[in-house]
């Protein structure tokens, strides 16, 4: 009945919009009795950014994002598998997450599944990627987002950094395992 958009429509600027079927929207003023206002309604900078975002959001851009996301997800899976790091890569469209866990049933569906994530291994992975010039979400529980700014060079930088970052995650796990082994008395 209604569609609501947040700051993504404004290229990151504080913008939001909603719309819907004519019969629903007709309840809003000035035609209907429901008044709607906001502190940023009609903000010229956010509105201009929103228009620019809509003009640039072409099928070609989304095709590129889908292709780049698929490439990165496959490369992350390959690198982490080769390094022996338990992981899951899950996605919704071009947004994806890399969880350092195998989950309870091969997927991360809820907080209990997400809490199985090896945050120490993710931290090692994150820092290795950062050292290679790739800034990922700093938390093991956040999603990765691609944008039109991720051109072929940026994607290649990510791909080049993945094997060493996966090795760093694996090394972190093996250090943790060896430090938790009981020593005989």
XYZ file of C-alpha atoms in Angstrom:
185
model
C 0.000 0.000 0.000
C 2.887 2.357 0.835
C 6.535 2.468 -0.147
C 9.017 4.250 2.105
C 12.535 5.286 1.104
C 15.318 6.483 3.388
C 18.615 8.247 2.895
C 19.711 5.929 0.074
C 17.447 7.875 -2.262
C 19.382 11.042 -1.444
C 22.830 9.647 -2.078
C 23.458 9.550 1.676
C 21.984 12.972 2.416
C 19.201 13.272 5.015
C 16.244 12.559 2.778
C 13.201 10.337 2.900
C 10.049 9.912 0.878
C 6.965 7.793 0.732
C 4.329 7.115 -1.838
C 1.514 4.764 -2.530
C -1.664 4.007 -4.363
C -3.858 6.974 -5.201
C -6.625 5.825 -2.858
C -4.178 5.734 0.070
C -2.376 8.961 -0.789
C -5.687 10.808 -1.234
C -6.038 10.775 2.567
C -3.134 13.229 2.836
C -3.578 17.005 2.890
C -4.438 19.049 0.972
C -7.024 16.591 -0.429
C -7.491 14.568 2.737
C -7.527 15.141 6.495
C -4.062 13.716 7.297
C -1.331 16.328 7.615
C 2.232 15.233 6.885
C 5.354 17.310 7.532
C 8.976 16.839 8.433
C 11.939 18.942 9.478
C 13.697 18.139 6.216
C 10.684 18.220 3.910
C 11.690 19.922 0.700
C 15.324 20.413 1.768
C 16.884 21.689 -1.482
C 20.273 19.984 -1.044
C 18.757 16.600 -0.199
C 16.169 16.954 -2.970
C 18.873 17.769 -5.529
C 20.951 14.812 -4.322
C 17.873 12.593 -4.600
C 17.197 13.703 -8.165
C 20.842 13.130 -9.115
C 20.736 9.658 -7.531
C 17.587 8.751 -9.454
C 19.098 9.978 -12.732
C 22.253 7.924 -12.171
C 20.453 4.756 -11.035
C 20.295 3.126 -14.464
C 19.910 -0.525 -15.374
C 23.597 -0.528 -16.330
C 24.590 0.643 -12.841
C 22.537 -2.101 -11.205
C 23.906 -4.708 -13.630
C 27.430 -3.616 -12.663
C 26.595 -3.775 -8.941
C 25.108 -7.253 -9.309
C 28.108 -8.506 -11.275
C 30.632 -6.933 -8.892
C 28.783 -8.309 -5.862
C 28.640 -11.804 -7.334
C 32.361 -11.642 -8.144
C 33.317 -10.458 -4.653
C 31.076 -13.004 -2.906
C 32.549 -15.847 -4.975
C 36.111 -14.659 -4.357
C 35.490 -14.284 -0.607
C 34.053 -17.797 -0.474
C 36.997 -19.170 -2.448
C 39.621 -17.400 -0.305
C 38.041 -18.316 3.027
C 37.472 -21.929 1.964
C 41.081 -22.235 0.761
C 42.288 -20.843 4.107
C 40.071 -23.282 6.018
C 37.990 -20.567 7.676
C 34.408 -21.586 8.527
C 32.126 -18.988 6.980
C 28.822 -18.198 5.338
C 28.209 -15.581 2.677
C 24.589 -14.479 2.575
C 23.049 -11.823 0.393
C 19.943 -9.885 -0.435
C 20.416 -8.263 -3.795
C 23.720 -6.409 -3.851
C 23.917 -6.217 -0.056
C 25.778 -9.129 1.515
C 27.336 -10.327 4.741
C 30.286 -12.577 5.421
C 29.763 -14.448 8.680
C 32.671 -16.296 10.255
C 30.532 -19.260 11.273
C 28.898 -22.257 9.655
C 25.670 -21.459 11.476
C 23.479 -24.033 13.110
C 21.999 -25.273 9.849
C 24.109 -23.673 7.144
C 22.558 -20.212 7.401
C 22.444 -17.209 9.682
C 18.769 -16.557 10.292
C 18.622 -14.906 13.700
C 20.623 -13.490 16.580
C 21.442 -16.944 17.943
C 23.003 -17.899 14.587
C 24.848 -14.588 14.297
C 26.215 -14.940 17.824
C 28.181 -17.988 16.636
C 30.317 -15.674 14.481
C 34.028 -15.694 15.295
C 34.486 -11.952 15.881
C 38.223 -12.388 16.536
C 38.752 -13.970 13.117
C 36.641 -11.231 11.526
C 38.769 -8.582 13.253
C 41.933 -10.123 11.787
C 40.244 -10.279 8.365
C 39.040 -6.670 8.676
C 42.489 -5.337 9.613
C 44.220 -7.262 6.812
C 41.725 -5.864 4.304
C 42.217 -2.365 5.744
C 45.995 -2.675 5.384
C 45.401 -3.554 1.719
C 43.312 -0.415 1.224
C 39.839 -1.936 1.585
C 37.561 -0.519 4.277
C 34.956 -3.069 5.334
C 32.288 -2.707 7.995
C 34.243 -2.822 11.268
C 31.754 -5.141 12.952
C 31.409 -8.821 12.145
C 27.638 -8.350 12.167
C 27.297 -5.617 9.532
C 26.485 -5.959 5.853
C 28.742 -5.022 2.967
C 27.364 -2.489 0.495
C 28.550 -1.748 -3.016
C 27.932 1.467 -4.894
C 28.565 2.854 -8.339
C 31.882 4.163 -6.981
C 33.140 0.560 -6.906
C 34.622 0.534 -10.381
C 36.737 -2.290 -11.843
C 39.871 -1.011 -10.111
C 38.155 -0.918 -6.703
C 36.716 -4.406 -7.200
C 40.157 -5.695 -8.213
C 41.673 -4.166 -5.065
C 39.120 -6.106 -3.012
C 39.793 -9.332 -4.920
C 43.561 -8.951 -4.524
C 43.242 -8.402 -0.765
C 40.967 -11.361 0.003
C 43.506 -14.252 0.073
C 45.842 -12.547 2.571
C 42.896 -11.434 4.705
C 41.518 -14.982 4.731
C 44.948 -16.255 5.788
C 44.997 -13.680 8.608
C 41.582 -14.903 9.779
C 42.797 -18.510 9.698
C 45.937 -17.597 11.631
C 43.802 -15.817 14.220
C 41.675 -18.942 14.638
C 44.674 -21.237 15.014
C 46.236 -18.884 17.618
C 42.964 -18.893 19.550
C 42.677 -22.686 19.364
C 46.238 -23.241 20.576
C 45.806 -20.755 23.451
C 42.626 -22.478 24.656
C 44.066 -25.996 24.739
C 44.570 -27.262 28.243
C 48.123 -27.920 29.304
C 48.807 -31.106 31.299
C 49.760 -30.607 34.934
